Each structure stands twice: as C-alpha cells, then as structure tokens.
Amino acid sequence: TTTVAQEQLVDYINSHIIDVLLVRSATKVRKDIIDSCPSLKIIGRGGVGMDNIDVDYARSKDIKVINTPAASSASVAELVFAHLFGGVRFLYDSNRNMPLDGDSKFKELKKNYGRGRELRGKTLGIVGLGRIGKEVITRCLGFKMKVLGYDPFVNQEMFDSEKTIITDLKTLVQKSDYISIHIPYNKETKNLFNYELLNLMKTNAFLINVARGGIINEPDLALILSEEKIAGAAIDVFKQEPVEKENPLL
C-alpha cells in the first residue's frame, strides 16, 4: 500500500526489517541493495522477466528469488493477436482517418483499407518457445496458420507439437510473414534483432515484440524502416498511383 522510490528503498527495507521484497519491472534490485539489506530472505517478481534483479548474486547470498512465469501467458498471447489483427486490417489507421476524412475521401479510404489480409495460411515465426510461445502456437493453429519456431534450447525431437517446425533463427526470419518475440532480455539476446537480421525479413512482414525492447536494436530498426526494407514500404494512404507490392499500407 506504500509506494517507495528507488533511492529510498534501502532505508525503507532496513527501517521496517523487511523479509520479502516483491517488485514489478520498474524497481531495480541490484547488488548494492542486496548487500545493504541483510533482512531480505525472498525477492519476488510479479511477472516473467527478471532482468531488473541480480538473480545469481542474490541466490549466492542465500536469498530465494521467485517469479510468476505462468501468470500472464494467455494475456500476452492474446495481445500478439490483437496486434496482428490490428495490423492486417489497418484498424489503428482506419479508426482515426475515417471519422476525419470519411466524408470527403471515402472511396480512397475504402479502397485502401479493403486490402486487408487473412491470417489463415500465413506463417508466424515464434522466437522463444516457452509458456507464452506455446500459448501463441495454440491460437495460430486455431486460425489455420503455419508455425515456425526457434529456441536455442529446443529441437524438433524435444518439442511437443508436430504442427510447429523448429528451425534456425535466420530461416525463421526469412520465411515468416509475421514474427513474434518471446525471449528474455540478457547479454545473449541484447540487440539480437540487428540490421543484418532485420534485413532478412520479407518486405511486407510484421515484427511484434511483446518481450523486452532491448532485444531489438532500435537504431538499426529505424534505419531499416527509413530504407523501406520491411513493413511493406509504407506509403501515403491517399496515393493514387498503382502499387505493385502486396498490402501497400503495411
């Protein structure tokens, strides 16, 4: 019931002799806090990723570190499909432009927004096949999509779904119509999606990241977008010139 600022955390823990510290993603529990707060016995993360906690160091000090890995799996999987449907049907753009210009530019808007795609038959590449990745797979199959999966700790023999093809990361990126990221953020995954990898994507592909932002190299992503190499070379929705590429709004 009490909000404690990061810089006041050590004093609060020690003055109240706190045994259990529960955090979300904003609060950082680093070595300095662990060393300064001898009363701590448990550090809990309300969520999946624990990149804001020095987990190994805490455990070396006999502090138990726990998280809630299954709590948000279904919610995050549904969010992936919210982004997918919003993208393939241009919902964000159309819900704003139709009220503004629907009277004067209805035909142009209708023509462009009518170029939506079905998800059926398309390929979703899932990077990370943990609890959330598996929840996304079940929804993909319900929409009769094809599924490619990549996880450095999983191979085809180990995976429990015959309808998911396990492949390497570059192949997944090259062959997927949509890519959804579900891996933790650490030194191995930091900037994993760099210019080289992003440049392998189809020009009309979607990239959905509901994991950590640092997994994508943002300057590289900005450069790729400015070069119109992914996201289908976005154009002005009101352009009247014929467009060769599929889905010119993507």
Tab-separated table of C-alpha atoms in Angstrom:
chain	number	residue	atom	x	y	z
A	1	THR	CA	0.000	0.000	0.000
A	2	THR	CA	3.058	2.270	0.199
A	3	THR	CA	4.941	3.449	-2.870
A	4	VAL	CA	8.658	3.564	-2.150
A	5	ALA	CA	11.016	5.372	-4.530
A	6	GLN	CA	14.090	3.504	-5.765
A	7	GLU	CA	16.500	5.771	-3.883
A	8	GLN	CA	14.552	5.282	-0.627
A	9	LEU	CA	14.279	1.521	-0.896
A	10	VAL	CA	17.298	0.565	1.232
A	11	ASP	CA	16.262	2.818	4.136
A	12	TYR	CA	12.683	1.581	3.984
A	13	ILE	CA	13.669	-2.098	3.968
A	14	ASN	CA	16.079	-1.675	6.871
A	15	SER	CA	13.886	0.571	8.998
A	16	HIS	CA	10.931	-1.828	8.642
A	17	ILE	CA	13.082	-5.010	8.716
A	18	ILE	CA	11.513	-6.291	5.503
A	19	ASP	CA	11.888	-10.035	4.826
A	20	VAL	CA	10.173	-10.260	1.448
A	21	LEU	CA	10.516	-7.741	-1.373
A	22	LEU	CA	8.013	-8.023	-4.223
A	23	VAL	CA	8.653	-5.929	-7.340
A	24	ARG	CA	7.357	-5.431	-10.848
A	25	SER	CA	9.632	-4.269	-13.661
A	26	ALA	CA	10.359	-0.670	-12.624
A	27	THR	CA	12.154	-1.379	-9.332
A	28	LYS	CA	15.780	-2.487	-9.689
A	29	VAL	CA	17.176	-4.923	-7.134
A	30	ARG	CA	20.909	-4.794	-7.731
A	31	LYS	CA	23.969	-5.834	-5.743
A	32	ASP	CA	24.020	-2.618	-3.709
A	33	ILE	CA	20.508	-3.197	-2.363
A	34	ILE	CA	21.166	-6.876	-1.687
A	35	ASP	CA	24.360	-6.060	0.254
A	36	SER	CA	22.733	-3.195	2.154
A	37	CYS	CA	19.619	-5.108	3.292
A	38	PRO	CA	20.595	-8.134	5.436
A	39	SER	CA	16.980	-8.815	6.456
A	40	LEU	CA	15.940	-9.863	2.935
A	41	LYS	CA	15.083	-13.536	2.561
A	42	ILE	CA	12.961	-13.534	-0.617
A	43	ILE	CA	12.847	-11.328	-3.723
A	44	GLY	CA	9.754	-11.889	-5.842
A	45	ARG	CA	8.990	-10.607	-9.321
A	46	GLY	CA	5.344	-10.100	-10.268
A	47	GLY	CA	5.859	-11.164	-13.863
A	48	VAL	CA	8.134	-13.312	-16.008
A	49	GLY	CA	11.344	-11.414	-16.846
A	50	MET	CA	13.840	-10.908	-14.019
A	51	ASP	CA	16.348	-8.664	-15.799
A	52	ASN	CA	15.759	-5.981	-13.148
A	53	ILE	CA	17.087	-8.293	-10.409
A	54	ASP	CA	20.654	-9.535	-9.884
A	55	VAL	CA	19.342	-13.077	-9.571
A	56	ASP	CA	22.592	-15.047	-9.363
A	57	TYR	CA	24.118	-12.680	-6.839
A	58	ALA	CA	21.016	-12.775	-4.649
A	59	ARG	CA	20.965	-16.569	-4.701
A	60	SER	CA	24.666	-16.645	-3.832
A	61	LYS	CA	23.652	-14.771	-0.675
A	62	ASP	CA	21.022	-17.444	0.121
A	63	ILE	CA	18.158	-15.169	-0.873
A	64	LYS	CA	15.384	-17.003	-2.667
A	65	VAL	CA	14.358	-15.372	-5.955
A	66	ILE	CA	10.963	-16.226	-7.445
A	67	ASN	CA	8.753	-15.043	-10.295
A	68	THR	CA	5.317	-15.789	-11.758
A	69	PRO	CA	6.116	-17.373	-15.140
A	70	ALA	CA	2.630	-18.622	-15.975
A	71	ALA	CA	0.584	-15.682	-14.727
A	72	SER	CA	0.446	-13.674	-17.947
A	73	SER	CA	0.935	-16.312	-20.667
A	74	ALA	CA	-2.603	-16.270	-22.051
A	75	SER	CA	-2.851	-12.492	-21.803
A	76	VAL	CA	0.375	-11.915	-23.731
A	77	ALA	CA	-0.604	-14.479	-26.376
A	78	GLU	CA	-3.907	-12.672	-26.888
A	79	LEU	CA	-2.038	-9.367	-27.148
A	80	VAL	CA	0.019	-10.810	-30.015
A	81	PHE	CA	-3.168	-11.487	-31.944
A	82	ALA	CA	-4.561	-8.076	-31.065
A	83	HIS	CA	-1.520	-6.576	-32.793
A	84	LEU	CA	-1.835	-8.999	-35.710
A	85	PHE	CA	-5.492	-8.232	-36.371
A	86	GLY	CA	-4.927	-4.524	-35.882
A	87	GLY	CA	-2.135	-4.630	-38.446
A	88	VAL	CA	-3.607	-6.826	-41.159
A	89	ARG	CA	-6.911	-4.896	-41.051
A	90	PHE	CA	-5.387	-1.400	-40.625
A	91	LEU	CA	-7.587	-0.813	-37.585
A	92	TYR	CA	-5.413	1.824	-35.918
A	93	ASP	CA	-5.183	3.932	-39.059
A	94	SER	CA	-8.735	3.469	-40.294
A	95	ASN	CA	-10.366	4.187	-36.930
A	96	ARG	CA	-8.709	7.597	-36.988
A	97	ASN	CA	-8.902	8.579	-40.628
A	98	MET	CA	-12.478	7.502	-41.348
A	99	PRO	CA	-14.023	9.919	-38.807
A	100	LEU	CA	-11.739	12.712	-40.049
A	101	ASP	CA	-11.893	12.248	-43.827
A	102	GLY	CA	-14.548	9.599	-44.437
A	103	ASP	CA	-16.992	12.082	-45.947
A	104	SER	CA	-14.625	13.639	-48.465
A	105	LYS	CA	-12.310	10.707	-49.208
A	106	PHE	CA	-14.488	7.679	-48.594
A	107	LYS	CA	-13.724	5.880	-51.864
A	108	GLU	CA	-9.964	6.242	-51.472
A	109	LEU	CA	-10.068	5.122	-47.860
A	110	LYS	CA	-12.384	2.209	-48.578
A	111	LYS	CA	-10.143	1.020	-51.409
A	112	ASN	CA	-7.001	1.115	-49.304
A	113	TYR	CA	-8.489	-0.340	-46.128
A	114	GLY	CA	-10.089	-3.112	-48.175
A	115	ARG	CA	-6.636	-4.531	-48.868
A	116	GLY	CA	-6.519	-6.382	-45.567
A	117	ARG	CA	-5.060	-9.858	-45.267
A	118	GLU	CA	-6.396	-13.048	-43.788
A	119	LEU	CA	-4.207	-14.749	-41.213
A	120	ARG	CA	-5.254	-18.155	-42.485
A	121	GLY	CA	-2.429	-19.855	-44.367
A	122	LYS	CA	0.162	-17.278	-43.346
A	123	THR	CA	3.335	-18.199	-41.457
A	124	LEU	CA	4.024	-16.944	-37.958
A	125	GLY	CA	7.592	-17.268	-36.713
A	126	ILE	CA	7.771	-17.584	-32.937
A	127	VAL	CA	11.102	-16.710	-31.343
A	128	GLY	CA	11.122	-18.368	-27.925
A	129	LEU	CA	9.088	-21.497	-27.222
A	130	GLY	CA	8.395	-21.210	-23.533
A	131	ARG	CA	4.980	-20.883	-21.916
A	132	ILE	CA	3.981	-17.767	-23.856
A	133	GLY	CA	5.308	-19.065	-27.169
A	134	LYS	CA	3.284	-22.255	-26.753
A	135	GLU	CA	0.144	-20.263	-25.949
A	136	VAL	CA	0.658	-18.308	-29.178
A	137	ILE	CA	1.036	-21.590	-31.113
A	138	THR	CA	-2.344	-22.891	-29.939
A	139	ARG	CA	-4.009	-19.746	-31.245
A	140	CYS	CA	-2.109	-19.921	-34.538
A	141	LEU	CA	-3.376	-23.418	-35.166
A	142	GLY	CA	-6.913	-22.298	-34.413
A	143	PHE	CA	-6.593	-19.723	-37.193
A	144	LYS	CA	-5.117	-22.365	-39.523
A	145	MET	CA	-1.784	-20.606	-39.717
A	146	LYS	CA	1.590	-22.214	-40.354
A	147	VAL	CA	4.065	-22.050	-37.488
A	148	LEU	CA	7.854	-21.824	-37.432
A	149	GLY	CA	9.618	-21.876	-34.093
A	150	TYR	CA	13.083	-21.023	-32.869
A	151	ASP	CA	14.532	-21.607	-29.427
A	152	PRO	CA	18.216	-22.317	-28.728
A	153	PHE	CA	17.190	-24.850	-26.083
A	154	VAL	CA	14.644	-26.756	-28.185
A	155	ASN	CA	14.867	-29.046	-31.193
A	156	GLN	CA	12.207	-30.867	-33.210
A	157	GLU	CA	12.519	-34.103	-31.239
A	158	MET	CA	12.119	-32.290	-27.933
A	159	PHE	CA	9.145	-30.191	-28.977
A	160	ASP	CA	5.658	-31.489	-28.244
A	161	SER	CA	3.845	-30.086	-31.296
A	162	GLU	CA	4.186	-31.823	-34.654
A	163	LYS	CA	2.500	-28.842	-36.326
A	164	THR	CA	5.348	-26.491	-35.418
A	165	ILE	CA	8.517	-26.684	-37.499
A	166	ILE	CA	11.614	-25.922	-35.440
A	167	THR	CA	14.268	-24.114	-37.461
A	168	ASP	CA	17.224	-21.751	-37.094
A	169	LEU	CA	16.673	-18.055	-36.481
A	170	LYS	CA	17.749	-16.773	-39.904
A	171	THR	CA	15.495	-19.237	-41.735
A	172	LEU	CA	12.578	-18.286	-39.499
A	173	VAL	CA	13.110	-14.586	-40.202
A	174	GLN	CA	13.362	-15.147	-43.954
A	175	LYS	CA	10.266	-17.335	-44.268
A	176	SER	CA	7.831	-15.772	-41.800
A	177	ASP	CA	5.010	-13.421	-42.727
A	178	TYR	CA	4.864	-12.340	-39.091
A	179	ILE	CA	7.444	-12.682	-36.316
A	180	SER	CA	6.593	-12.665	-32.614
A	181	ILE	CA	9.330	-12.382	-29.968
A	182	HIS	CA	9.053	-14.240	-26.644
A	183	ILE	CA	12.554	-14.478	-25.177
A	184	PRO	CA	14.140	-12.994	-22.046
A	185	TYR	CA	16.439	-9.992	-22.163
A	186	ASN	CA	20.043	-10.819	-21.271
A	187	LYS	CA	23.556	-10.412	-22.654
A	188	GLU	CA	22.909	-13.115	-25.264
A	189	THR	CA	19.659	-11.589	-26.542
A	190	LYS	CA	20.540	-7.889	-26.285
A	191	ASN	CA	20.257	-6.364	-29.794
A	192	LEU	CA	19.607	-9.843	-31.222
A	193	PHE	CA	17.428	-8.297	-33.925
A	194	ASN	CA	20.061	-6.095	-35.530
A	195	TYR	CA	20.338	-4.673	-39.032
A	196	GLU	CA	21.641	-7.930	-40.528
A	197	LEU	CA	18.754	-9.975	-39.143
A	198	LEU	CA	16.048	-7.378	-39.821
A	199	ASN	CA	17.280	-7.078	-43.393
A	200	LEU	CA	16.350	-10.747	-43.955
A	201	MET	CA	12.646	-10.124	-43.309
A	202	LYS	CA	10.070	-10.090	-46.081
A	203	THR	CA	9.243	-6.563	-47.197
A	204	ASN	CA	5.605	-6.969	-46.116
A	205	ALA	CA	6.311	-8.773	-42.836
A	206	PHE	CA	5.231	-7.742	-39.332
A	207	LEU	CA	7.547	-7.739	-36.313
A	208	ILE	CA	5.793	-7.994	-32.954
A	209	ASN	CA	7.805	-7.634	-29.767
A	210	VAL	CA	5.894	-8.242	-26.558
A	211	ALA	CA	9.093	-9.145	-24.711
A	212	ARG	CA	11.800	-6.587	-23.844
A	213	GLY	CA	12.629	-3.589	-26.019
A	214	GLY	CA	16.389	-4.136	-25.843
A	215	ILE	CA	16.104	-7.357	-27.842
A	216	ILE	CA	15.671	-5.184	-30.945
A	217	ASN	CA	18.425	-2.747	-31.862
A	218	GLU	CA	16.265	0.360	-32.196
A	219	PRO	CA	18.672	2.478	-34.300
A	220	ASP	CA	19.003	-0.454	-36.714
A	221	LEU	CA	15.216	-0.833	-36.815
A	222	ALA	CA	14.786	2.875	-37.528
A	223	LEU	CA	17.315	2.612	-40.366
A	224	ILE	CA	15.603	-0.437	-41.874
A	225	LEU	CA	12.246	1.350	-41.751
A	226	SER	CA	13.677	4.510	-43.301
A	227	GLU	CA	15.083	2.386	-46.130
A	228	GLU	CA	11.625	0.800	-46.581
A	229	LYS	CA	13.088	-2.698	-46.404
A	230	ILE	CA	10.446	-4.070	-44.051
A	231	ALA	CA	6.817	-3.248	-43.253
A	232	GLY	CA	5.953	-3.241	-46.960
A	233	ALA	CA	7.413	0.155	-47.795
A	234	ALA	CA	4.654	2.220	-46.185
A	235	ILE	CA	3.057	4.800	-48.463
A	236	ASP	CA	0.602	7.630	-48.114
A	237	VAL	CA	-2.823	6.012	-47.889
A	238	PHE	CA	-4.210	8.619	-50.277
A	239	LYS	CA	-1.738	7.978	-53.114
A	240	GLN	CA	-3.489	7.023	-56.303
A	241	GLU	CA	-0.545	5.550	-58.208
A	242	PRO	CA	-0.783	1.786	-58.827
A	243	VAL	CA	1.255	-0.211	-56.328
A	244	GLU	CA	2.967	-3.457	-57.224
A	245	LYS	CA	3.644	-4.654	-53.706
A	246	GLU	CA	1.098	-6.564	-51.710
A	247	ASN	CA	-0.628	-4.563	-48.983
A	248	PRO	CA	0.809	-1.107	-49.624
A	249	LEU	CA	-0.288	0.178	-46.236
A	250	LEU	CA	1.856	-2.295	-44.289
